[in-house]
Tab-separated table of C-alpha atoms and ligand atoms in Angstrom:
chain	number	residue	atom	x	y	z
A	1	MET	CA	23.632	-25.546	-15.302
A	2	SER	CA	27.420	-25.293	-14.994
A	3	ILE	CA	27.391	-21.919	-16.818
A	4	ASN	CA	24.713	-20.600	-14.440
A	5	ARG	CA	26.789	-21.744	-11.505
A	6	LEU	CA	29.452	-19.206	-12.474
A	7	TYR	CA	26.970	-16.428	-11.745
A	8	VAL	CA	25.861	-17.737	-8.382
A	9	GLY	CA	26.910	-15.211	-5.755
A	10	THR	CA	25.991	-17.245	-2.699
A	11	ASN	CA	28.574	-18.542	-0.278
A	12	LYS	CA	27.929	-21.627	1.835
A	13	ARG	CA	30.675	-20.703	4.293
A	14	SER	CA	29.068	-17.347	5.084
A	15	PRO	CA	27.336	-16.963	8.479
A	16	VAL	CA	24.378	-15.456	6.579
A	17	PRO	CA	21.730	-18.205	6.118
A	18	MET	CA	21.489	-19.606	2.590
A	19	TYR	CA	17.796	-18.744	2.156
A	20	TYR	CA	18.691	-15.124	2.946
A	21	GLN	CA	21.509	-15.092	0.407
A	22	ILE	CA	19.250	-16.648	-2.225
A	23	MET	CA	16.653	-13.932	-1.581
A	24	GLU	CA	19.319	-11.302	-2.259
A	25	GLU	CA	20.419	-13.118	-5.428
A	26	ILE	CA	16.894	-13.272	-6.818
A	27	ARG	CA	16.299	-9.618	-5.899
A	28	ASN	CA	19.503	-8.607	-7.703
A	29	LYS	CA	18.527	-10.596	-10.776
A	30	ILE	CA	15.206	-8.756	-10.873
A	31	TYR	CA	16.788	-5.311	-10.411
A	32	SER	CA	19.426	-6.014	-13.042
A	33	GLY	CA	16.782	-7.178	-15.536
A	34	ASP	CA	17.977	-10.812	-15.729
A	35	TYR	CA	14.530	-11.795	-14.477
A	36	VAL	CA	11.885	-9.656	-16.147
A	37	VAL	CA	8.470	-8.673	-14.780
A	38	GLY	CA	5.900	-11.388	-15.415
A	39	SER	CA	8.448	-14.116	-16.163
A	40	ALA	CA	8.291	-17.447	-14.366
A	41	LEU	CA	10.958	-18.372	-11.852
A	42	ALA	CA	12.762	-21.668	-12.494
A	43	PRO	CA	11.168	-24.606	-10.625
A	44	GLU	CA	12.268	-25.141	-7.010
A	45	ARG	CA	14.086	-28.331	-7.990
A	46	GLU	CA	16.286	-26.452	-10.502
A	47	LEU	CA	16.994	-23.598	-8.102
A	48	ALA	CA	17.904	-26.080	-5.366
A	49	GLU	CA	20.409	-27.668	-7.733
A	50	LEU	CA	21.747	-24.289	-8.879
A	51	TYR	CA	22.367	-23.035	-5.346
A	52	ASP	CA	23.294	-26.491	-4.048
A	53	VAL	CA	20.748	-26.379	-1.234
A	54	SER	CA	17.623	-28.312	-0.255
A	55	ARG	CA	14.261	-27.532	-1.839
A	56	ASN	CA	13.057	-26.383	1.588
A	57	THR	CA	15.716	-23.673	1.628
A	58	VAL	CA	14.676	-22.472	-1.830
A	59	ARG	CA	11.014	-22.558	-0.803
A	60	GLN	CA	11.781	-20.445	2.253
A	61	ALA	CA	13.554	-17.800	0.124
A	62	ILE	CA	10.668	-17.727	-2.339
A	63	THR	CA	8.025	-17.466	0.410
A	64	GLU	CA	9.844	-14.495	1.948
A	65	LEU	CA	10.022	-12.755	-1.454
A	66	VAL	CA	6.318	-13.445	-2.033
A	67	ASN	CA	5.592	-11.823	1.354
A	68	GLU	CA	7.704	-8.839	0.319
A	69	GLY	CA	5.667	-8.469	-2.870
A	70	ILE	CA	8.657	-9.113	-5.150
A	71	LEU	CA	7.370	-12.465	-6.402
A	72	ILE	CA	3.809	-13.633	-6.978
A	73	ARG	CA	2.817	-17.250	-6.378
A	74	ARG	CA	-0.024	-18.580	-8.533
A	75	GLN	CA	-1.400	-21.775	-7.059
A	76	GLY	CA	-0.720	-24.735	-9.303
A	77	ILE	CA	0.935	-22.580	-12.001
A	78	GLY	CA	4.220	-21.292	-10.588
A	79	THR	CA	6.018	-18.270	-9.190
A	80	PHE	CA	6.401	-15.080	-11.210
A	81	VAL	CA	8.290	-11.788	-11.004
A	82	ALA	CA	5.884	-9.125	-9.677
A	83	PRO	CA	5.646	-5.663	-11.230
A	84	PRO	CA	7.593	-2.990	-9.308
A	85	LYS	CA	5.764	-1.459	-6.360
A	86	PHE	CA	4.164	1.984	-6.620
A	87	GLU	CA	6.584	4.521	-5.213
A	88	HIS	CA	4.718	7.115	-3.243
A	89	VAL	CA	6.935	10.067	-2.354
A	90	LEU	CA	5.827	11.590	0.935
A	91	ASN	CA	6.817	15.199	0.409
A	92	ARG	CA	3.554	16.755	-0.730
A	93	LEU	CA	-0.039	16.568	0.415
A	94	THR	CA	-2.030	14.842	-2.316
A	95	SER	CA	-5.294	12.984	-2.684
A	96	PHE	CA	-5.568	9.426	-3.928
A	97	THR	CA	-7.016	10.738	-7.215
A	98	GLU	CA	-4.034	13.071	-7.723
A	99	ASP	CA	-1.567	10.257	-6.910
A	100	MET	CA	-3.110	8.089	-9.589
A	101	ALA	CA	-3.259	10.921	-12.131
A	102	GLN	CA	0.499	11.472	-11.632
A	103	ARG	CA	0.999	7.830	-12.671
A	104	ASN	CA	-1.350	8.202	-15.655
A	105	MET	CA	-3.743	5.832	-13.951
A	106	THR	CA	-7.437	6.205	-13.248
A	107	ALA	CA	-8.474	6.326	-9.598
A	108	GLY	CA	-11.583	4.382	-8.707
A	109	SER	CA	-13.732	4.558	-5.623
A	110	GLN	CA	-16.364	2.124	-4.387
A	111	THR	CA	-18.336	3.192	-1.332
A	112	ILE	CA	-18.660	0.276	1.068
A	113	SER	CA	-20.515	2.161	3.810
A	114	PHE	CA	-21.661	5.690	4.566
A	115	GLU	CA	-23.184	6.894	7.830
A	116	VAL	CA	-23.768	9.980	9.920
A	117	ARG	CA	-23.062	9.474	13.613
A	118	GLU	CA	-21.553	10.974	16.752
A	119	PRO	CA	-17.767	11.005	16.950
A	120	THR	CA	-15.745	8.739	19.201
A	121	LEU	CA	-13.659	10.409	21.893
A	122	VAL	CA	-10.510	10.163	19.742
A	123	GLU	CA	-12.273	11.585	16.681
A	124	SER	CA	-13.790	14.522	18.561
A	125	SER	CA	-10.419	15.393	20.000
A	126	SER	CA	-8.582	15.001	16.634
A	127	LEU	CA	-11.220	17.015	14.788
A	128	ASN	CA	-11.578	19.537	17.623
A	129	ILE	CA	-15.356	19.157	17.829
A	130	ARG	CA	-17.834	18.380	20.636
A	131	GLN	CA	-18.965	14.811	21.282
A	132	SER	CA	-22.530	15.903	20.538
A	133	ASP	CA	-21.497	17.116	17.045
A	134	GLN	CA	-22.010	14.871	14.047
A	135	VAL	CA	-19.471	13.234	11.784
A	136	ILE	CA	-19.799	11.435	8.465
A	137	GLU	CA	-18.008	8.102	8.243
A	138	CYS	CA	-17.343	6.734	4.816
A	139	VAL	CA	-15.507	3.511	3.955
A	140	ARG	CA	-14.189	3.446	0.398
A	141	LEU	CA	-12.306	0.862	-1.602
A	142	ARG	CA	-9.805	2.723	-3.765
A	143	SER	CA	-8.455	1.284	-6.992
A	144	ALA	CA	-5.898	2.088	-9.680
A	145	ASP	CA	-7.042	1.233	-13.220
A	146	GLY	CA	-9.596	-1.081	-11.625
A	147	VAL	CA	-7.126	-2.928	-9.340
A	148	PRO	CA	-7.974	-2.578	-5.607
A	149	MET	CA	-5.167	-0.744	-3.808
A	150	ALA	CA	-6.414	0.654	-0.513
A	151	LEU	CA	-9.300	0.609	1.925
A	152	GLU	CA	-10.008	4.017	3.409
A	153	THR	CA	-12.191	4.930	6.364
A	154	THR	CA	-12.738	8.679	6.337
A	155	VAL	CA	-14.395	10.637	9.120
A	156	LEU	CA	-15.470	14.171	8.225
A	157	VAL	CA	-16.981	16.978	10.307
A	158	ALA	CA	-20.612	16.860	9.111
A	159	SER	CA	-21.299	20.572	9.625
A	160	LEU	CA	-18.484	21.451	7.181
A	161	CYS	CA	-20.024	19.532	4.277
A	162	PRO	CA	-23.821	19.559	4.736
A	163	GLY	CA	-25.659	17.437	2.201
A	164	LEU	CA	-22.698	15.216	1.316
A	165	GLY	CA	-24.180	11.849	0.333
A	166	ALA	CA	-22.920	8.364	-0.446
A	167	ASP	CA	-23.629	8.910	-4.155
A	168	ASP	CA	-21.200	11.834	-4.272
A	169	LEU	CA	-18.286	9.541	-3.453
A	170	SER	CA	-18.654	6.659	-5.867
A	171	ASP	CA	-16.840	5.734	-9.098
A	172	HIS	CA	-14.136	8.233	-9.989
A	173	SER	CA	-15.046	11.051	-7.607
A	174	SER	CA	-12.443	12.756	-5.462
A	175	LEU	CA	-13.400	13.735	-1.927
A	176	TYR	CA	-10.871	16.585	-1.915
A	177	THR	CA	-12.244	17.990	-5.193
A	178	ILE	CA	-15.833	17.812	-3.908
A	179	LEU	CA	-14.889	19.514	-0.617
A	180	ALA	CA	-13.172	22.310	-2.547
A	181	GLU	CA	-15.833	22.794	-5.202
A	182	ARG	CA	-18.958	22.515	-3.026
A	183	TRP	CA	-17.876	23.962	0.311
A	184	ASN	CA	-14.629	25.769	-0.499
A	185	ILE	CA	-12.741	23.468	1.896
A	186	ARG	CA	-9.211	23.218	0.568
A	187	ILE	CA	-7.126	20.580	2.289
A	188	ASP	CA	-3.958	22.462	3.001
A	189	ARG	CA	-1.984	20.617	5.675
A	190	ALA	CA	-1.997	17.182	7.286
A	191	THR	CA	-0.243	15.080	9.855
A	192	GLN	CA	0.197	11.492	8.799
A	193	SER	CA	1.617	8.369	10.387
A	194	VAL	CA	2.606	5.096	8.725
A	195	GLU	CA	2.744	1.737	10.530
A	196	PRO	CA	3.005	-1.854	9.373
A	197	THR	CA	0.035	-4.132	9.872
A	198	LEU	CA	-1.304	-7.453	8.560
A	199	ALA	CA	-4.360	-7.738	6.339
A	200	THR	CA	-7.437	-8.860	8.251
A	201	PRO	CA	-9.623	-11.436	6.449
A	202	TYR	CA	-12.099	-8.623	5.598
A	203	GLU	CA	-9.423	-6.321	4.153
A	204	ALA	CA	-7.821	-9.236	2.300
A	205	GLU	CA	-11.106	-10.145	0.643
A	206	LEU	CA	-11.828	-6.582	-0.501
A	207	LEU	CA	-8.271	-5.956	-1.676
A	208	HIS	CA	-7.879	-9.369	-3.369
A	209	VAL	CA	-4.835	-10.401	-1.331
A	210	GLN	CA	-4.042	-13.316	0.976
A	211	PRO	CA	-5.003	-12.688	4.627
A	212	GLU	CA	-2.102	-11.700	6.880
A	213	ILE	CA	0.105	-10.284	4.136
A	214	PRO	CA	1.907	-7.114	5.274
A	215	MET	CA	0.005	-3.884	4.754
A	216	LEU	CA	0.721	-0.218	5.408
A	217	LEU	CA	-1.613	1.501	7.809
A	218	MET	CA	-1.750	5.261	7.461
A	219	ARG	CA	-3.611	7.729	9.610
A	220	ARG	CA	-4.107	11.263	8.385
A	221	ILE	CA	-5.598	14.295	10.106
A	222	ALA	CA	-6.120	16.965	7.454
A	223	PHE	CA	-6.741	20.672	7.977
A	224	ASP	CA	-8.273	23.212	5.623
A	225	GLN	CA	-6.954	26.617	4.555
A	226	SER	CA	-8.211	28.251	7.764
A	227	GLY	CA	-6.588	25.618	9.981
A	228	ARG	CA	-9.793	23.727	10.841
A	229	ALA	CA	-9.464	19.939	11.115
A	230	ALA	CA	-11.748	18.548	8.400
A	231	GLU	CA	-10.851	14.898	8.015
A	232	VAL	CA	-9.487	11.922	9.928
A	233	THR	CA	-8.689	9.004	7.650
A	234	LYS	CA	-7.384	5.515	8.264
A	235	SER	CA	-5.983	4.038	5.061
A	236	ILE	CA	-4.877	0.445	4.604
A	237	TYR	CA	-2.609	0.232	1.563
A	238	ARG	CA	-1.476	-3.031	-0.001
A	239	GLY	CA	2.060	-3.744	1.211
A	240	ASP	CA	2.722	-5.909	-1.833
A	241	ARG	CA	2.036	-3.022	-4.229
A	242	TYR	CA	3.206	0.090	-2.354
A	243	LYS	CA	6.405	1.537	-1.023
A	244	PHE	CA	6.724	4.944	0.558
A	245	VAL	CA	9.712	7.096	-0.198
A	246	ILE	CA	10.663	9.948	2.116
A	247	GLU	CA	13.048	12.689	1.098
A	248	LEU	CA	15.445	13.732	3.848
A	249	ARG	CA	17.538	16.863	4.106
A	250	GLN	CA	20.045	17.639	6.776
A	251	HIS	CA	19.176	21.320	6.798
A	252	ALA	CA	15.592	22.495	6.451
B	1	16G	C1	-5.578	9.917	0.283
B	1	16G	C2	-5.507	10.231	1.760
B	1	16G	C3	-6.872	10.310	2.411
B	1	16G	C4	-7.800	11.209	1.631
B	1	16G	C5	-7.858	10.781	0.186
B	1	16G	C6	-8.688	11.730	-0.653
B	1	16G	C7	-3.444	9.014	2.286
B	1	16G	C8	-2.777	8.031	3.174
B	1	16G	N1	-4.739	9.252	2.495
B	1	16G	O1	-5.902	8.585	0.044
B	1	16G	O2	-6.700	10.827	3.717
B	1	16G	O3	-9.106	11.162	2.177
B	1	16G	O4	-6.540	10.767	-0.366
B	1	16G	O5	-8.683	11.203	-1.959
B	1	16G	O6	-2.792	9.566	1.435
B	1	16G	P1	-9.714	11.583	-3.049
B	1	16G	O7	-9.762	13.067	-3.147
B	1	16G	O8	-9.219	10.943	-4.292
B	1	16G	O9	-11.058	11.032	-2.636
């Protein structure tokens, strides 16, 4: 214990709360490889002794890191170092299937619901169609090597992809590939927003996470090669497994 104490970088006299400093310490130990992915964190009692704080303070630091997706708590077993989050670089328009292929992972798709209906006011205006036109709404659970990653609700202009059925979108099929191959609709441009949100009980159950963990909500309006809006998608990505990286340049 006394040797470990030499490496403790927390400072009780700092105005920064101790739980916050301990979070930073644990994060640094993970980044520097002192704590490896999958390894168990020392018990709360030991950490409390190491940092000379109460167990409550240690528990608070650990809970915050669990919420961030850096640690994983397994009920009755312990707390473990989580694998690094997927880094998704937002500088190119890709499909979920392409994203997974770039990581040498297999994209999976499970269709939860599929229906043809009239668009809402927001959808008809985003897709630039009349309210009397038809749209196809498809809810898909997307996975990476079998692990659920995102829940996507896609609304497509029905007249652009006549005959598209629920069966077309199951297993490993890519919507963008089907649109291109069957109807020559090549998704060429999109506007996309990202906001934080909390997992609803329904999303949490499908994505195998605790309810109310942070999630990333993305909305995309995608246009084809002739500039027609083809798709409006709401995607809920697991906040504990994803981080988005944006490249910035001062001059375009
Ligand atoms: C991505 C898109 C989604 C699109 C899907 C097509 C985001 C946030 N969303 O998940 O809008 O419908 O890819 O993927 O990137 P697919 O071709 O694999 O079905």
